[in-house]
C-alpha atoms as a printed R data frame, in Angstrom:
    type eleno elety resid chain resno       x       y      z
1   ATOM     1    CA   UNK     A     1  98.298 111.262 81.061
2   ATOM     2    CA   UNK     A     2  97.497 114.903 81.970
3   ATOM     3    CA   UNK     A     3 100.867 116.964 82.327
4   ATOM     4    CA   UNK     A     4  99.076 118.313 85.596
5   ATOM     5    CA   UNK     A     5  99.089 114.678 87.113
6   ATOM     6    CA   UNK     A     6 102.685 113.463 85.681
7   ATOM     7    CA   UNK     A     7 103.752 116.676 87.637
8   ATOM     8    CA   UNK     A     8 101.892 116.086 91.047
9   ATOM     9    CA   UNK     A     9 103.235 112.128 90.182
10  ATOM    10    CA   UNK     A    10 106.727 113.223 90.136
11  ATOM    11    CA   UNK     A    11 106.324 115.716 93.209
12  ATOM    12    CA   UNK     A    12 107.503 118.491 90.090
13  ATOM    13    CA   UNK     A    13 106.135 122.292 90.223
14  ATOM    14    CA   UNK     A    14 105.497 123.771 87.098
15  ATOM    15    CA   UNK     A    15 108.307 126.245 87.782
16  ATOM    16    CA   UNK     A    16 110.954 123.363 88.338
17  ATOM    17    CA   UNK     A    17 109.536 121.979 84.688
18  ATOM    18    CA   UNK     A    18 109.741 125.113 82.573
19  ATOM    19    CA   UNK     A    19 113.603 125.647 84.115
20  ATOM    20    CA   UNK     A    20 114.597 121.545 83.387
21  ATOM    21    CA   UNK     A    21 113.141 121.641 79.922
22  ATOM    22    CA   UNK     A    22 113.606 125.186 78.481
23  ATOM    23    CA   UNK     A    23 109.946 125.761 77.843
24  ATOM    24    CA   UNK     A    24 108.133 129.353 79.452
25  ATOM    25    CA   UNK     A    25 106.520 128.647 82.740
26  ATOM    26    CA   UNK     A    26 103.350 130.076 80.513
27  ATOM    27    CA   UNK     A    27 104.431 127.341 78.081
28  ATOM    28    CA   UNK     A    28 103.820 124.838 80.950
29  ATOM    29    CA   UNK     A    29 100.931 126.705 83.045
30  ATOM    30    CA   UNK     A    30  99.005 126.165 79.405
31  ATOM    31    CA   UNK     A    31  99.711 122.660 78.977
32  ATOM    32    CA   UNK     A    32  98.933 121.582 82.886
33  ATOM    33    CA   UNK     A    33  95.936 123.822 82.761
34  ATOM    34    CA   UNK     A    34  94.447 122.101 79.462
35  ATOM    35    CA   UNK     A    35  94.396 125.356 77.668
36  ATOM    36    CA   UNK     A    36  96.673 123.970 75.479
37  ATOM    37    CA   UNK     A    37  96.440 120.541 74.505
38  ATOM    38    CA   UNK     A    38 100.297 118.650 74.314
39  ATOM    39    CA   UNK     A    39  99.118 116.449 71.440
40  ATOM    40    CA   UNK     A    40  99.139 119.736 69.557
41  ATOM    41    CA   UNK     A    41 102.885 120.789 70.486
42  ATOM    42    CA   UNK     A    42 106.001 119.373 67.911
43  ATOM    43    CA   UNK     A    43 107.792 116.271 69.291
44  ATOM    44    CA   UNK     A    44 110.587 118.362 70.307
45  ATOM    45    CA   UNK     A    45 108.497 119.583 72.667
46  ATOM    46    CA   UNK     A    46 106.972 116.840 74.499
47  ATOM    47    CA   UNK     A    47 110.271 115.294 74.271
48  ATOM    48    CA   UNK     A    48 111.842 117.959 76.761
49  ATOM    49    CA   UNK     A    49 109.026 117.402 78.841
50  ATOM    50    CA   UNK     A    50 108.681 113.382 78.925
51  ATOM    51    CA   UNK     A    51 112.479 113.926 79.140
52  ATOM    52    CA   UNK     A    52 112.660 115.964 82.546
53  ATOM    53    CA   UNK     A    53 109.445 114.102 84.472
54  ATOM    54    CA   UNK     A    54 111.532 110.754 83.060
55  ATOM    55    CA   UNK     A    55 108.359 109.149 81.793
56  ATOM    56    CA   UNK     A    56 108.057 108.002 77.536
57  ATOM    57    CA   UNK     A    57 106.915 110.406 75.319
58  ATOM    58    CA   UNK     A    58 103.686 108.160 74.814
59  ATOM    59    CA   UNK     A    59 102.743 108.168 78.545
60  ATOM    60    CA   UNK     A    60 102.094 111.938 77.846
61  ATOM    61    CA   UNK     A    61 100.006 112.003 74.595
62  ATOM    62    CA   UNK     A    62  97.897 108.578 74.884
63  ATOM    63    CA   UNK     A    63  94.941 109.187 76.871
64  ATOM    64    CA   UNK     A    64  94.911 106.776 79.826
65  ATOM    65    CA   UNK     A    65  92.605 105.269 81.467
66  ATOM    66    CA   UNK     A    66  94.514 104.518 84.790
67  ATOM    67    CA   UNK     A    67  97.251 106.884 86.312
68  ATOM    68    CA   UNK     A    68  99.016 103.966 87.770
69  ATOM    69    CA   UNK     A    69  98.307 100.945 86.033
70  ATOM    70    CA   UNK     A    70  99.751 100.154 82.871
71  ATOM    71    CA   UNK     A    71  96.776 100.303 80.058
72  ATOM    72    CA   UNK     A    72  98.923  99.074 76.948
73  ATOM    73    CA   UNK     A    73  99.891  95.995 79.189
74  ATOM    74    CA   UNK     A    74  96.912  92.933 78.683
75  ATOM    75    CA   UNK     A    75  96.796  90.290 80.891
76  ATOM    76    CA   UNK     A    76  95.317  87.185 78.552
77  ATOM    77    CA   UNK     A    77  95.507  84.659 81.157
78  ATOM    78    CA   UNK     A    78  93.939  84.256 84.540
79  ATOM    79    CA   UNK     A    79  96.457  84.336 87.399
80  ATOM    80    CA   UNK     A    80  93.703  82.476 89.834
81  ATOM    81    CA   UNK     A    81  90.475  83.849 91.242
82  ATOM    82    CA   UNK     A    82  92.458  85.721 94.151
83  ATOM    83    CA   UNK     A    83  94.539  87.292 92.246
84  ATOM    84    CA   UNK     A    84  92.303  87.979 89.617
85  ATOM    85    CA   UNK     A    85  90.372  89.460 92.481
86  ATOM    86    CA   UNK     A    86  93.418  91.724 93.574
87  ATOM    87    CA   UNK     A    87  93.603  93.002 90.037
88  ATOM    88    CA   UNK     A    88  90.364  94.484 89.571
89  ATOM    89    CA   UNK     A    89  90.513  95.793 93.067
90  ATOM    90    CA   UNK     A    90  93.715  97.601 91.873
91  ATOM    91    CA   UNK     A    91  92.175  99.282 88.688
92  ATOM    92    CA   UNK     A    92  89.244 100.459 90.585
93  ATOM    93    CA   UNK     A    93  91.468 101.982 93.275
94  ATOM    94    CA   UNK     A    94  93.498 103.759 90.111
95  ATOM    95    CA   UNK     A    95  90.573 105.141 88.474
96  ATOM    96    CA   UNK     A    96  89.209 106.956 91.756
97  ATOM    97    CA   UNK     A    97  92.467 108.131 92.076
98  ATOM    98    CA   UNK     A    98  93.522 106.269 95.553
99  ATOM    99    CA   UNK     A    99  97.316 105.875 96.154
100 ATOM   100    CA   UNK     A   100  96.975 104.262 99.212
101 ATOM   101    CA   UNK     A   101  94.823 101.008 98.299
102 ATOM   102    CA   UNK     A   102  96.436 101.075 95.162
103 ATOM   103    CA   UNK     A   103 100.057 100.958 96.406
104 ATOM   104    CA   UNK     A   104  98.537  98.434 99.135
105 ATOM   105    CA   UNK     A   105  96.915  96.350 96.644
106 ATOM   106    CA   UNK     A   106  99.820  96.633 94.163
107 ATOM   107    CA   UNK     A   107 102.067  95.165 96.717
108 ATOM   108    CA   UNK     A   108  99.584  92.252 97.717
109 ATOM   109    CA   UNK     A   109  99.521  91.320 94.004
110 ATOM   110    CA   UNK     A   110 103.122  90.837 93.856
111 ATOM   111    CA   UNK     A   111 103.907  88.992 96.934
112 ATOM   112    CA   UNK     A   112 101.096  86.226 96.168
113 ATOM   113    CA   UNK     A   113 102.247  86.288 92.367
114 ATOM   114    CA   UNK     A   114 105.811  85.304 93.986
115 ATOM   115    CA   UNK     A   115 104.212  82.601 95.733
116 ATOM   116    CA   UNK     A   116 102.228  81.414 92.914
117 ATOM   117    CA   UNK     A   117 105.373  81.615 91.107
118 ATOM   118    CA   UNK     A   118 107.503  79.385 93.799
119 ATOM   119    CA   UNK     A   119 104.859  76.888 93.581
120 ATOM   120    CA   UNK     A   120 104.593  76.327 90.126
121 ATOM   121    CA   UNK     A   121 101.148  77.618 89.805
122 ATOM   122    CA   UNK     A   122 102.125  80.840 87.907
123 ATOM   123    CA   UNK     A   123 105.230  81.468 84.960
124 ATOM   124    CA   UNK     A   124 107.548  83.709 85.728
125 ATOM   125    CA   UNK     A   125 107.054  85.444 82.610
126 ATOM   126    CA   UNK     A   126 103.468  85.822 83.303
127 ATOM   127    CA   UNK     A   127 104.455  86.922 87.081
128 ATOM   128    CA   UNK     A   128 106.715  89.771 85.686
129 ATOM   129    CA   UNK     A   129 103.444  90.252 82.985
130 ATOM   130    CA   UNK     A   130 101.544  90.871 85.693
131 ATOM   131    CA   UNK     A   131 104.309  93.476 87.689
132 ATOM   132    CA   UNK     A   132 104.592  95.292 84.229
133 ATOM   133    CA   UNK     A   133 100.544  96.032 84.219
134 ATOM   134    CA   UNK     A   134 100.298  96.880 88.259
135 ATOM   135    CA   UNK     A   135 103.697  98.251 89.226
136 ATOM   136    CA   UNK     A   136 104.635  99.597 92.471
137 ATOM   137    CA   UNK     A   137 104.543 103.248 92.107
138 ATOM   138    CA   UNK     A   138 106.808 103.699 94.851
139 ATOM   139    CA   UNK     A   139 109.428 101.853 93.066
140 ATOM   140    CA   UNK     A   140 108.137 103.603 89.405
141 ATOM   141    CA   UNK     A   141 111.689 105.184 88.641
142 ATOM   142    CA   UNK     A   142 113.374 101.837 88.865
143 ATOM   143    CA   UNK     A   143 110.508 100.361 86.781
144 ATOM   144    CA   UNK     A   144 110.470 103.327 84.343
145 ATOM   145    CA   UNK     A   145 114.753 103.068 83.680
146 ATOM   146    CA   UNK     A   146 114.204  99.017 82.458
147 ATOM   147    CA   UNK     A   147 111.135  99.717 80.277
148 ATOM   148    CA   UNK     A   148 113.107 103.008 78.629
């Protein structure tokens, strides 16, 4: 994930970030400029920095495809045309960059996964599967604590 969108994610200047973690403000203008890349800065580093925006260390050096769905996460089942449907329609929302569907779509996902779940069409493991890979970004902090 680009520093520049983990900061605009976590409604973070690059001010507020050089002050939390230490680092210069050029330190940080570099880095969420691209002039710098953070793969090339020590661990120490990007530890400050995936420290203060309260996001893993990984989420800041793997390059991602999506900036709200969860890459890493594979879904190796199919949760039912509809909701098969939904997903899709959520990635494509995330890769043009559209809170709005997303977080819409996001939330449709998870209230037909619970009724999938309360009829016995869906596992709950595969329901919380599913939650892990399209979470609700509004609720991201929450999400972020149990995965950490």
């Amino acid at each position: 994930m680009k520093l520049s969108d983990a900061l605009e994610y976590r409604k973070m200047s690059k001010y507020s970030l050089a002050k939390e973690t230490g680092l210069s403000y050029s330190t940080i203008c570099d880095l969420a400029n691209e002039k710098v890349q953070i793969e090339r800065c020590n661990a120490g580093t990007v530890c400050k920095i995936a420290k203060a925006l309260n996001m893993p260390m990984e989420t800041l050096l793997l390059p991602q495809k999506f900036r709200w769905v969860v890459d890493s996460v594979k879904i190796d089942f199919s949760a039912g045309d509809l909701i098969d449907g939904m997903m899709k329609k959520a990635e494509e929302y995330d890769v043009r960059g559209n809170f709005g569907e997303y977080y819409g779509e996001s939330e449709q996902i998870d209230v037909f996964c619970k009724n999938l779940v309360s009829a016995g069409q869906l596992t709950t493991e595969q329901w919380n599967l599913i939650c892990e890979r399209y979470p609700d970004p509004m609720l991201y902090d929450e999400w972020n604590e149990v995965v950490m």
